[in-house]
mmCIF file of C-alpha atoms in Angstrom:
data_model
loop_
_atom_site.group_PDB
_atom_site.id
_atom_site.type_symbol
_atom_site.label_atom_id
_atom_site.label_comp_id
_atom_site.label_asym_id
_atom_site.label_seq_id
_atom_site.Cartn_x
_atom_site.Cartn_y
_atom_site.Cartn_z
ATOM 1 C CA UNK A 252 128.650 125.562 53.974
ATOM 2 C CA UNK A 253 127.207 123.405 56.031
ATOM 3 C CA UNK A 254 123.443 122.452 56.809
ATOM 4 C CA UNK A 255 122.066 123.831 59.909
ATOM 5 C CA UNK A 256 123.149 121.148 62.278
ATOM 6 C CA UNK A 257 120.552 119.919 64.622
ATOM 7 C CA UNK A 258 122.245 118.850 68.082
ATOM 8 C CA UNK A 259 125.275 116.596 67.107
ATOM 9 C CA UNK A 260 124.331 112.935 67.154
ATOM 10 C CA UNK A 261 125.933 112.370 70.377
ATOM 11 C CA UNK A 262 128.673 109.283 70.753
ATOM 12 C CA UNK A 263 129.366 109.334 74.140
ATOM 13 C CA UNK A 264 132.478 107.753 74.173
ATOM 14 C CA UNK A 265 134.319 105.154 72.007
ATOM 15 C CA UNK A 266 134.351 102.670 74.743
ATOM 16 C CA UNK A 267 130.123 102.229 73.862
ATOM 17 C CA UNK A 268 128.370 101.077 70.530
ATOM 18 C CA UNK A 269 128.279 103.379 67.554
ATOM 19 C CA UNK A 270 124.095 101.746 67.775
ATOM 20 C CA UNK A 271 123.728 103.129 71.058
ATOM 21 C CA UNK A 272 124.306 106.657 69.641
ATOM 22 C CA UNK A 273 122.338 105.853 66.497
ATOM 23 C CA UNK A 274 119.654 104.740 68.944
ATOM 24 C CA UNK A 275 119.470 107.640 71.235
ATOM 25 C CA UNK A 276 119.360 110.241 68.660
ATOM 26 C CA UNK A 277 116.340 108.372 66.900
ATOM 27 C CA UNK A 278 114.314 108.334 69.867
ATOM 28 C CA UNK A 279 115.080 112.442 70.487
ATOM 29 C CA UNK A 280 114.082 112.825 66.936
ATOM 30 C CA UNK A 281 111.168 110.546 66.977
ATOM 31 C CA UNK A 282 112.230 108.264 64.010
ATOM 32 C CA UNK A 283 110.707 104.650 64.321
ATOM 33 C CA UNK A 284 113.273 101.985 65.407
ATOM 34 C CA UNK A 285 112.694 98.678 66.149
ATOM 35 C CA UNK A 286 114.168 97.440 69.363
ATOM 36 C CA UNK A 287 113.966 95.662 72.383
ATOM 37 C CA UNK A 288 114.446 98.239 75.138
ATOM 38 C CA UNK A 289 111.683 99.356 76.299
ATOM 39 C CA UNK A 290 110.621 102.953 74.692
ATOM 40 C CA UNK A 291 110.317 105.083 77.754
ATOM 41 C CA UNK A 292 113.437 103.764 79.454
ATOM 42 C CA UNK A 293 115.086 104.751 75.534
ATOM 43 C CA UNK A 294 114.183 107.810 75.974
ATOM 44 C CA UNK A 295 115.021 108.220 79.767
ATOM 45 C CA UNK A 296 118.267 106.958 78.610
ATOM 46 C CA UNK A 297 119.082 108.975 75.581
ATOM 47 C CA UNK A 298 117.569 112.430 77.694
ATOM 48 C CA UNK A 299 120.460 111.343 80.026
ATOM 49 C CA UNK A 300 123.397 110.922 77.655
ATOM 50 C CA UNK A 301 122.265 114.354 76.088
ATOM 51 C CA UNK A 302 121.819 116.170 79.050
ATOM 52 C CA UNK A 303 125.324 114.854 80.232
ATOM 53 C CA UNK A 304 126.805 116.108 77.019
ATOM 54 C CA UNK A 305 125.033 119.555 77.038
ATOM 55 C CA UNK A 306 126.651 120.112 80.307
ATOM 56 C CA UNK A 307 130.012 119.046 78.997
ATOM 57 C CA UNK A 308 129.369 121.537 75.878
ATOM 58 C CA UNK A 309 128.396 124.320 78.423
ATOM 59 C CA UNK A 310 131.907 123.378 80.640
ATOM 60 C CA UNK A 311 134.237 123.636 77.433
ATOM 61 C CA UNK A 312 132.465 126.595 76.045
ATOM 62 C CA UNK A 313 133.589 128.068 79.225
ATOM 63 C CA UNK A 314 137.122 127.220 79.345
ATOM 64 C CA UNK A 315 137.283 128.144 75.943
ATOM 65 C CA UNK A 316 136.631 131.595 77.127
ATOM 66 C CA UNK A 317 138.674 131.472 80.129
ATOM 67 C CA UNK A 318 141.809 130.079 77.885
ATOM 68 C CA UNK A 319 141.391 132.843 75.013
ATOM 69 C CA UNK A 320 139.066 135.817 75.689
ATOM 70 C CA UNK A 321 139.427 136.710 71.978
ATOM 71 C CA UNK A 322 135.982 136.744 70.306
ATOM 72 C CA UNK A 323 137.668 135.688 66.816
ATOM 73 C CA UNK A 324 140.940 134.630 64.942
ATOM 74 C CA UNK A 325 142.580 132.983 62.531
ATOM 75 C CA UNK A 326 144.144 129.231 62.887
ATOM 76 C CA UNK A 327 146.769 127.509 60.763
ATOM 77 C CA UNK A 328 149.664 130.430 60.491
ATOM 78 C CA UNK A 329 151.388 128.360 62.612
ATOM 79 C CA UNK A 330 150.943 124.826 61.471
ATOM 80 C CA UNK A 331 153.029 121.628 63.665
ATOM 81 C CA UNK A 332 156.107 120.619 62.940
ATOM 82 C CA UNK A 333 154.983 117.177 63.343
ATOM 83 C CA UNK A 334 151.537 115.315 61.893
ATOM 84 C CA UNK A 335 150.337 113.852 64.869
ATOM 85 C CA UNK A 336 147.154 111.287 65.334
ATOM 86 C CA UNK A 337 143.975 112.914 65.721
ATOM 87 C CA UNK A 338 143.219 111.508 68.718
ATOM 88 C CA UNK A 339 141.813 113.517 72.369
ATOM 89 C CA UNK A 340 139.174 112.708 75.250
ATOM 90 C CA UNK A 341 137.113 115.367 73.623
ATOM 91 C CA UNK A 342 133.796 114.089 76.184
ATOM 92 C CA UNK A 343 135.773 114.568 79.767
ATOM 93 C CA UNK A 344 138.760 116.179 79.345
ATOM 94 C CA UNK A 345 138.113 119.242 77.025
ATOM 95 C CA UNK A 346 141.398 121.491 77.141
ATOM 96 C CA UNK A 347 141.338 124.326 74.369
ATOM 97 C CA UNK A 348 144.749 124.464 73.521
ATOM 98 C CA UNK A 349 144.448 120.925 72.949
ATOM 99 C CA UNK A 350 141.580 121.490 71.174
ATOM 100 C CA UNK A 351 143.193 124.071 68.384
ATOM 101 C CA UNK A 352 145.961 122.206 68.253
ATOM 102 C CA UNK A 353 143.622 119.663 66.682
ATOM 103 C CA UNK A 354 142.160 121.853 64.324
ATOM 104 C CA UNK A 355 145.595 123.381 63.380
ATOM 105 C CA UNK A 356 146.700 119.760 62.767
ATOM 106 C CA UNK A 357 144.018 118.839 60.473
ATOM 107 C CA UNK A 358 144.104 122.467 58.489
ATOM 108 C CA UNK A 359 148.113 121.047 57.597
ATOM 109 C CA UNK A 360 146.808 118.050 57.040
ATOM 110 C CA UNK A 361 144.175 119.699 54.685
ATOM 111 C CA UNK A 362 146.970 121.757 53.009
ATOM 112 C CA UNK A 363 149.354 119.180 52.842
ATOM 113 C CA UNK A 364 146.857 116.585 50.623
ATOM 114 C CA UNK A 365 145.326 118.977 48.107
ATOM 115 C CA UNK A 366 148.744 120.591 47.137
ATOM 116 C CA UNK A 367 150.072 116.862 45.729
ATOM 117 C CA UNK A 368 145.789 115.932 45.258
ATOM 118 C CA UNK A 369 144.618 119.021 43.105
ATOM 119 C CA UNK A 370 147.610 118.215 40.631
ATOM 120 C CA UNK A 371 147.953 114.765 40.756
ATOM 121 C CA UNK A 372 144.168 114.236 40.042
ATOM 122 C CA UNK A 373 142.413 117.367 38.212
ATOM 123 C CA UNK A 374 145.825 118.722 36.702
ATOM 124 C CA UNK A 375 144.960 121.998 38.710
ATOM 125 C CA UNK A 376 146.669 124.414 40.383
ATOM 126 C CA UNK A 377 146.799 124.614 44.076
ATOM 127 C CA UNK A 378 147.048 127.816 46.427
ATOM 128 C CA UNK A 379 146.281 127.457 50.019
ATOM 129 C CA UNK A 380 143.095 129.226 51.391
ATOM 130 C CA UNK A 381 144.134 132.752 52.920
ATOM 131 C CA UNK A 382 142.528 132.289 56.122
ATOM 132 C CA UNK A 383 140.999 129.904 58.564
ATOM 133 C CA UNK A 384 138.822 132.164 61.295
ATOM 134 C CA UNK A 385 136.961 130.820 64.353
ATOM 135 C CA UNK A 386 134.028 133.805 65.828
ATOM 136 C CA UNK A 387 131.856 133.608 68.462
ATOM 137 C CA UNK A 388 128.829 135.527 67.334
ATOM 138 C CA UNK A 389 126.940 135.725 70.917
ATOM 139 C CA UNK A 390 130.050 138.312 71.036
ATOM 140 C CA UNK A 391 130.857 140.024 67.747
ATOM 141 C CA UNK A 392 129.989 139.195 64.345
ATOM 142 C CA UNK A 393 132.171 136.811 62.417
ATOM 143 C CA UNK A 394 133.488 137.449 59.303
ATOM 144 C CA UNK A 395 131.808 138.970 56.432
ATOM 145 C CA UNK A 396 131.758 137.270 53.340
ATOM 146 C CA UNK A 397 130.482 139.721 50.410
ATOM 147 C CA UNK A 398 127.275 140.989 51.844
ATOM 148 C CA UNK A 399 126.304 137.995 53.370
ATOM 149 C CA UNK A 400 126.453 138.334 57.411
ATOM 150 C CA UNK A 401 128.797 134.825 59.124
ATOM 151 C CA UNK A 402 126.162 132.643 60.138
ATOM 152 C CA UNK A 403 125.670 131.563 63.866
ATOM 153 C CA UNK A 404 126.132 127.532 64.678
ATOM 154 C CA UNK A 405 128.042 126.860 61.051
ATOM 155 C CA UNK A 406 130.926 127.322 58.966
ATOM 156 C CA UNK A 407 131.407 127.920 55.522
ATOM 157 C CA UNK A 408 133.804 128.875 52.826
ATOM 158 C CA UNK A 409 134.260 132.790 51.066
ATOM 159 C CA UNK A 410 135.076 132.531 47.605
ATOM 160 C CA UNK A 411 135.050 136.542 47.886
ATOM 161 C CA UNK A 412 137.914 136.481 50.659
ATOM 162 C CA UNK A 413 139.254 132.731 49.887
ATOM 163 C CA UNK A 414 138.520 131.797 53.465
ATOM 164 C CA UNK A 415 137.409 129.535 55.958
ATOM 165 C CA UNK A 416 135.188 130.555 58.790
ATOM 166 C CA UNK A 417 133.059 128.541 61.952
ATOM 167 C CA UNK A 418 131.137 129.810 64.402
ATOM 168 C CA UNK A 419 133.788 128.118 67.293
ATOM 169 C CA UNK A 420 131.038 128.145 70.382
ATOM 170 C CA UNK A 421 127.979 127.418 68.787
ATOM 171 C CA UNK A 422 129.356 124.871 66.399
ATOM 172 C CA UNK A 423 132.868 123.223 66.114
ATOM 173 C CA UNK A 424 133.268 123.074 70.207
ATOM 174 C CA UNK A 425 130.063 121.274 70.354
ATOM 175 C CA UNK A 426 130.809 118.894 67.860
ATOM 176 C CA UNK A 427 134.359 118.757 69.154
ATOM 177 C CA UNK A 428 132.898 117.541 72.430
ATOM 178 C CA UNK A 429 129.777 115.672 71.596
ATOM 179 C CA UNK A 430 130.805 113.754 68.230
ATOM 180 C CA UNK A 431 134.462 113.751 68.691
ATOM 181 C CA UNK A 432 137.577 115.224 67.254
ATOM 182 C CA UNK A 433 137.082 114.249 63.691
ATOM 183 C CA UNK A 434 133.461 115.402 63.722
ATOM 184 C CA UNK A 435 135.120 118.393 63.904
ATOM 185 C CA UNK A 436 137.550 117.275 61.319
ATOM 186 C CA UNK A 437 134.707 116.667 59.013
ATOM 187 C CA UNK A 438 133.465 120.531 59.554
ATOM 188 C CA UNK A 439 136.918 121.662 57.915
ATOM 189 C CA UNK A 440 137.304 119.100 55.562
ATOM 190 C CA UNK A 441 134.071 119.981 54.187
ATOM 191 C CA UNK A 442 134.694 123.523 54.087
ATOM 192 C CA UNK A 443 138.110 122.726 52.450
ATOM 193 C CA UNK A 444 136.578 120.751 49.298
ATOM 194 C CA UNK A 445 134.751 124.140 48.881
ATOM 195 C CA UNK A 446 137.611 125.805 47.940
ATOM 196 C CA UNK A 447 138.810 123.414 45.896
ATOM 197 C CA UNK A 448 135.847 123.514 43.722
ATOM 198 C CA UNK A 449 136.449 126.830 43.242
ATOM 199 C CA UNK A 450 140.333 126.036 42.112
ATOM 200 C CA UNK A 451 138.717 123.905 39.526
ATOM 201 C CA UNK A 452 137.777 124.419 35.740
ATOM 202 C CA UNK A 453 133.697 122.917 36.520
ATOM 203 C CA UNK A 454 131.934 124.085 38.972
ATOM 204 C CA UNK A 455 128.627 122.250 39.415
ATOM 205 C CA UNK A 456 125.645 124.388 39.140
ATOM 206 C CA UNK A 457 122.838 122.412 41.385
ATOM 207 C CA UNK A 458 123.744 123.822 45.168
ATOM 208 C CA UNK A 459 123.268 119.865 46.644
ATOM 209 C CA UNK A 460 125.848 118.444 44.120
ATOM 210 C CA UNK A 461 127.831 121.258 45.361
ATOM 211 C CA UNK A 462 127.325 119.962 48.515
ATOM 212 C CA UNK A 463 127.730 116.460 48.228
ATOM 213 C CA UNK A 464 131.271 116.895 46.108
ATOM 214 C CA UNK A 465 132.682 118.881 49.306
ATOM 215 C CA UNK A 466 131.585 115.423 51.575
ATOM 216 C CA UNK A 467 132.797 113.182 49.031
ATOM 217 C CA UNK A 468 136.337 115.309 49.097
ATOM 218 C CA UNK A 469 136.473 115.062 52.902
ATOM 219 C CA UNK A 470 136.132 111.226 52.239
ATOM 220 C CA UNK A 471 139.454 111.489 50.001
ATOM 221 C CA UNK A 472 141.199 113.145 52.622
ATOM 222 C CA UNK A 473 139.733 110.877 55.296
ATOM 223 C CA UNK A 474 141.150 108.029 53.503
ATOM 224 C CA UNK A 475 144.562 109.178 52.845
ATOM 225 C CA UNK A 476 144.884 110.374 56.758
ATOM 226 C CA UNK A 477 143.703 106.250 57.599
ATOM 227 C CA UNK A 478 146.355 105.180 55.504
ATOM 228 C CA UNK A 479 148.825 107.635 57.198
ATOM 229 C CA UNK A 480 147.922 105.742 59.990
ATOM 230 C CA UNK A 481 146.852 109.365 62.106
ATOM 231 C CA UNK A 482 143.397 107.749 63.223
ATOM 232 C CA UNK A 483 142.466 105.705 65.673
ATOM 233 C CA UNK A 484 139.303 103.171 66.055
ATOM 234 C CA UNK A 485 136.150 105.380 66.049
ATOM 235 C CA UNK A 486 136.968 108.207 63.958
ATOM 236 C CA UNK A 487 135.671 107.164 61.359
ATOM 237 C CA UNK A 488 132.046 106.653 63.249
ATOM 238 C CA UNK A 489 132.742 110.069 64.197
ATOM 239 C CA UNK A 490 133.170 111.726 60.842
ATOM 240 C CA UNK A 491 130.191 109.649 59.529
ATOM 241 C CA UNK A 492 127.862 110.438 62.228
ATOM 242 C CA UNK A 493 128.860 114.282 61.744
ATOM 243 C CA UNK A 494 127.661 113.640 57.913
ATOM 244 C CA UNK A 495 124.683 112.338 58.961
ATOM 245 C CA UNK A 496 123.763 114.850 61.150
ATOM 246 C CA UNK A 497 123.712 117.755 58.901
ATOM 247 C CA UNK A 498 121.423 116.131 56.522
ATOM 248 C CA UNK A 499 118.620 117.922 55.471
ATOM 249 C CA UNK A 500 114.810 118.293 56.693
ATOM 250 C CA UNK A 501 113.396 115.336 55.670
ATOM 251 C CA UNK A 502 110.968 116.673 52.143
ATOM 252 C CA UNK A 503 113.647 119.086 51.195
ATOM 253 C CA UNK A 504 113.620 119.479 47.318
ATOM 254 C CA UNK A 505 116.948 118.590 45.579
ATOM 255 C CA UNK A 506 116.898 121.977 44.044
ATOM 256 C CA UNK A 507 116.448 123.950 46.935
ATOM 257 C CA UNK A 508 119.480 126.195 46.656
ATOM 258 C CA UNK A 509 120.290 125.451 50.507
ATOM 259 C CA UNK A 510 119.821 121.459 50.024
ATOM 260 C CA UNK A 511 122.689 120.066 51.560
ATOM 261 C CA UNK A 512 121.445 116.256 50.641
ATOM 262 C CA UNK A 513 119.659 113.384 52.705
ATOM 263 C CA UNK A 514 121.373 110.956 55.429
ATOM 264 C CA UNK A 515 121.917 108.461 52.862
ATOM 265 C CA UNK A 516 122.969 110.883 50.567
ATOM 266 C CA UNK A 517 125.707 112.644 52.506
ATOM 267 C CA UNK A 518 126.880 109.420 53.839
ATOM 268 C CA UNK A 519 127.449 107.891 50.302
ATOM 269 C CA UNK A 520 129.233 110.906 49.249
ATOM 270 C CA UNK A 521 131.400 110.924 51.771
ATOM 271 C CA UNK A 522 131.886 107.268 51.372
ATOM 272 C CA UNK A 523 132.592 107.463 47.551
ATOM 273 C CA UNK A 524 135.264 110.088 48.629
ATOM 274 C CA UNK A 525 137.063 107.511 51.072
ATOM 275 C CA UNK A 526 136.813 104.322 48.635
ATOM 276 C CA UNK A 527 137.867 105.971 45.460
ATOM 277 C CA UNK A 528 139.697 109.000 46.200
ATOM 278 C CA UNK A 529 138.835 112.663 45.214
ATOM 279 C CA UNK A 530 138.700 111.581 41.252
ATOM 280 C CA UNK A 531 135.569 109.789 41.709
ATOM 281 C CA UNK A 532 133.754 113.122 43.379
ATOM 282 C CA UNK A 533 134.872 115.133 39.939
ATOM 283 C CA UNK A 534 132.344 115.658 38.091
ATOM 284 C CA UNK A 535 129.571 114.671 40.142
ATOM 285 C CA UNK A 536 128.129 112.243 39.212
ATOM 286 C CA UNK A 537 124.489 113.326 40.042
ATOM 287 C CA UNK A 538 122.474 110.201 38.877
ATOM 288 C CA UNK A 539 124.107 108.347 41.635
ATOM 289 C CA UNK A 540 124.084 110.500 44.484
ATOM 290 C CA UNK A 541 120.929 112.333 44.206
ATOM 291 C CA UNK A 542 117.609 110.446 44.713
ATOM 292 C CA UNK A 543 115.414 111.784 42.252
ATOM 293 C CA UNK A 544 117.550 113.579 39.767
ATOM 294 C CA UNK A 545 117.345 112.059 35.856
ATOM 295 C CA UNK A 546 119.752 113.141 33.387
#
């Protein structure tokens, strides 16, 4: 599962620096950050770009309903013939269909790499996941998983069920439009390396480790979809920036059982993923990921 997002760390469009983003979400947040501009026109500024992206949230969140009045459903029965790059003007030019064709794209993708990666690596069997299910809870409840209710504004993975489930308005369009196509990339890829912890012999036993071994999977799979040569410039920023985001409250224990892990933390994770593949994220290695934790 994922953190509780706050609002995605907005990247308003490729064209502008990946610091400008960085930037504008520090000064909504408060962080310190040294720079030149002055503060109140940083703020002005960053109010602006948000504001402009709520409003683009709010327009796709209503052609969403417009182009499918169902409240929930499942993705990826139907995956494309063809891989294509994951590549859309998610800020301005929001089109569902578009949109789930994305998200079917990168649930084949998903399949396709953990059915030679599972084997190949951990010498494990792999099945697909049974179900991949968008909900809109301001409508009807998602999908239950046990006795646990779907959350609203995340996704997350049933072992019970062996499914994948995200709240579609309240998360994965808004990170669709405000972070980009792979942000929302990220959400599934995340939720994927979930259920392939569960296909494997160790499961780790601290909840952030858990956490941090699904982020460094969807840096495997990030990798392998580079060197398929399916992203473009930017994608990467986006995926990151979507990591970053769903860090936790800043004083969060490591052993909270809902500690997703730090900025830092999630980002290296996911970065271990990319530069060494998925057999460097199994075990976790905790000592190196985890600020504070001592074998």
């Amino acid at each position: 599962m994922l953190a509780s997002p706050e609002v995605p760390v907005p990247v308003p469009s490729r064209s502008r620096p990946l610091v400008l983003a960085v930037a504008a979400a520090l000064a909504l947040t408060g962080c310190g950050v040294e720079t030149s501009i002055d503060d109140g026109a940083l703020r002005t500024g960053a109010r602006e770009i948000v504001d402009d992206l709520q409003s683009a949230i709010d327009r796709a969140r209503e052609r969403a309903q417009e182009q499918n009045a169902d409240e929930s459903g499942d993705l990826g029965e139907d995956p494309p013939a063809q891989t294509q790059a994951i590549r859309t003007d998610t800020n301005t030019a929001f089109e569902y269909e578009q949109y789930q064709a994305t998200l079917e794209g990168v649930i084949a993708s998903l399949d396709a790499f953990w059915a030679e990666e599972l084997p190949a690596a951990f010498g494990a069997a792999y099945t697909r996941p049974s179900r991949f299910v968008y909900y809109r809870p301001e409508h009807e409840p998602g999908p239950r998983c046990g006795e646990e209710e779907a959350p609203a504004q995340n996704a997350f993975y049933c072992p019970a069920g062996d499914f994948i489930a995200w709240d579609e308005t309240g998360l994965m369009i808004p990170y669709y439009v405000s972070s980009g196509d792979f942000a929302a990339a990220f959400v599934l890829a995340h939720e994927y390396g979930h259920a392939m912890q569960v296909r494997l012999p160790q499961q780790e036993q601290l909840g952030v480790l858990r956490e941090l071994q699904a982020d460094c999977f969807a840096g495997a799979w990030a990798r392998d979809v580079q060197e398929q040569g399916f992203l473009e410039a930017g994608d990467l920023d986006e995926a990151t920036l979507a990591v970053f985001s769903g860090r936790d409250v800043p004083g969060t224990p490591f052993t909270d059982p809902r500690a997703h892990g730090t900025g830092f933390e999630r980002t290296r994770a996911f970065a271990d993923g990319y530069e060494g593949g998925a057999a460097t994220c199994y075990p976790a290695p905790a000592e190196e990921w985890v600020v504070g934790v001592q074998q």
